[in-house]
Amino acid sequence: MRSTATKLRDLLENLLQTDLPVRLRAWDGSEAGPPHAPTLIVHNRRAVRRLMWQPTELGLARAYVSGDLGLEGDLYDALRRLASLLWGNSGKPGALPMRAVAADLLSLGIAGARPKPPPEEIALLGRRHSRHRDRQAISHHYDVGNDFYRIVLGAGMVYSCAYWTGDEESGGYGLGDA
């Protein structure tokens, strides 16, 4: 009997008509895919449901942000490997035709209602770039309290910027004057 991860891998490879460039770990602990590749951890069926309902990089991002999908290994390597699946050769976002494999999704117990966006995602209403809407967006992203900024900035809470000049004497990475 095929494991859940093998079923997921086969489903995706059949759908995409190419080998999956990452390893998968399913919610039951089973694994499938290249042994030394970054591992996408599918924590629950909702992760795949998010991709089924929003089969673009938005579905992938929502699954990751909500904790339904995780990653073991190098994030940049995983994104590089997945880029061609998400963006294709056109350089524009592509849509994976997940609805075309509904029978396989049903057999894995994945089919269901569209998951709500993660709470971290704000739904803005009103005219784009109006003062009210921009104020909402700014507040959502920055009014998060000092506990968050201590995690991001460290105990000193120093928020600064720097730029690299390409200074040859320091190996090509000199801190420029700001």
PDB file of N, CA and C in Angstrom, residues 22-23 25 35-41 64 70-79 81:
ATOM      1  N   VAL A  22      11.354  18.615  -4.645  1.00  0.00           N
ATOM      2  CA  VAL A  22      11.543  18.637  -3.192  1.00  0.00           C
ATOM      3  C   VAL A  22      11.008  17.345  -2.599  1.00  0.00           C
ATOM      4  N   ARG A  23      11.400  17.086  -1.380  1.00  0.00           N
ATOM      5  CA  ARG A  23      10.900  15.930  -0.649  1.00  0.00           C
ATOM      6  C   ARG A  23       9.611  16.345   0.061  1.00  0.00           C
ATOM      7  N   ARG A  25       6.919  15.432   3.309  1.00  0.00           N
ATOM      8  CA  ARG A  25       6.589  14.684   4.514  1.00  0.00           C
ATOM      9  C   ARG A  25       5.119  14.975   4.792  1.00  0.00           C
ATOM     10  N   PRO A  35      15.964  12.249  -1.657  1.00  0.00           N
ATOM     11  CA  PRO A  35      16.396  12.135  -0.259  1.00  0.00           C
ATOM     12  C   PRO A  35      17.180  13.324   0.289  1.00  0.00           C
ATOM     13  N   HIS A  36      17.919  14.058  -0.530  1.00  0.00           N
ATOM     14  CA  HIS A  36      18.750  15.143  -0.004  1.00  0.00           C
ATOM     15  C   HIS A  36      18.205  16.521  -0.358  1.00  0.00           C
ATOM     16  N   ALA A  37      16.966  16.577  -0.800  1.00  0.00           N
ATOM     17  CA  ALA A  37      16.339  17.845  -1.161  1.00  0.00           C
ATOM     18  C   ALA A  37      15.675  18.463   0.067  1.00  0.00           C
ATOM     19  N   PRO A  38      15.424  19.777   0.036  1.00  0.00           N
ATOM     20  CA  PRO A  38      14.634  20.370   1.109  1.00  0.00           C
ATOM     21  C   PRO A  38      13.298  19.633   1.225  1.00  0.00           C
ATOM     22  N   THR A  39      12.768  19.548   2.438  1.00  0.00           N
ATOM     23  CA  THR A  39      11.547  18.794   2.684  1.00  0.00           C
ATOM     24  C   THR A  39      10.386  19.729   2.990  1.00  0.00           C
ATOM     25  N   LEU A  40       9.335  19.657   2.175  1.00  0.00           N
ATOM     26  CA  LEU A  40       8.091  20.352   2.470  1.00  0.00           C
ATOM     27  C   LEU A  40       7.306  19.476   3.433  1.00  0.00           C
ATOM     28  N   ILE A  41       6.943  20.033   4.566  1.00  0.00           N
ATOM     29  CA  ILE A  41       6.208  19.286   5.571  1.00  0.00           C
ATOM     30  C   ILE A  41       4.742  19.686   5.473  1.00  0.00           C
ATOM     31  N   TYR A  64       1.939  28.253   4.222  1.00  0.00           N
ATOM     32  CA  TYR A  64       3.152  28.408   5.026  1.00  0.00           C
ATOM     33  C   TYR A  64       2.899  29.328   6.224  1.00  0.00           C
ATOM     34  N   GLY A  70       5.220  23.437   6.298  1.00  0.00           N
ATOM     35  CA  GLY A  70       6.505  23.836   6.851  1.00  0.00           C
ATOM     36  C   GLY A  70       7.630  23.449   5.908  1.00  0.00           C
ATOM     37  N   LEU A  71       8.829  23.719   6.331  1.00  0.00           N
ATOM     38  CA  LEU A  71       9.989  23.420   5.500  1.00  0.00           C
ATOM     39  C   LEU A  71      11.144  23.004   6.383  1.00  0.00           C
ATOM     40  N   GLU A  72      11.830  21.959   5.966  1.00  0.00           N
ATOM     41  CA  GLU A  72      13.084  21.543   6.590  1.00  0.00           C
ATOM     42  C   GLU A  72      14.149  21.665   5.525  1.00  0.00           C
ATOM     43  N   GLY A  73      15.226  22.333   5.858  1.00  0.00           N
ATOM     44  CA  GLY A  73      16.295  22.513   4.887  1.00  0.00           C
ATOM     45  C   GLY A  73      16.422  23.969   4.496  1.00  0.00           C
ATOM     46  N   ASP A  74      17.175  24.205   3.455  1.00  0.00           N
ATOM     47  CA  ASP A  74      17.492  25.551   2.994  1.00  0.00           C
ATOM     48  C   ASP A  74      16.287  26.177   2.292  1.00  0.00           C
ATOM     49  N   LEU A  75      15.763  27.262   2.856  1.00  0.00           N
ATOM     50  CA  LEU A  75      14.590  27.936   2.287  1.00  0.00           C
ATOM     51  C   LEU A  75      14.867  28.413   0.866  1.00  0.00           C
ATOM     52  N   TYR A  76      16.033  29.019   0.636  1.00  0.00           N
ATOM     53  CA  TYR A  76      16.351  29.543  -0.692  1.00  0.00           C
ATOM     54  C   TYR A  76      16.474  28.422  -1.718  1.00  0.00           C
ATOM     55  N   ASP A  77      17.045  27.303  -1.315  1.00  0.00           N
ATOM     56  CA  ASP A  77      17.144  26.152  -2.211  1.00  0.00           C
ATOM     57  C   ASP A  77      15.743  25.642  -2.554  1.00  0.00           C
ATOM     58  N   ALA A  78      14.867  25.561  -1.552  1.00  0.00           N
ATOM     59  CA  ALA A  78      13.497  25.099  -1.791  1.00  0.00           C
ATOM     60  C   ALA A  78      12.767  26.045  -2.739  1.00  0.00           C
ATOM     61  N   LEU A  79      12.883  27.357  -2.505  1.00  0.00           N
ATOM     62  CA  LEU A  79      12.215  28.321  -3.381  1.00  0.00           C
ATOM     63  C   LEU A  79      12.764  28.265  -4.802  1.00  0.00           C
ATOM     64  N   ARG A  81      14.010  25.638  -6.254  1.00  0.00           N
ATOM     65  CA  ARG A  81      13.498  24.405  -6.854  1.00  0.00           C
ATOM     66  C   ARG A  81      12.019  24.526  -7.228  1.00  0.00           C
TER      67      ARG A  81
END
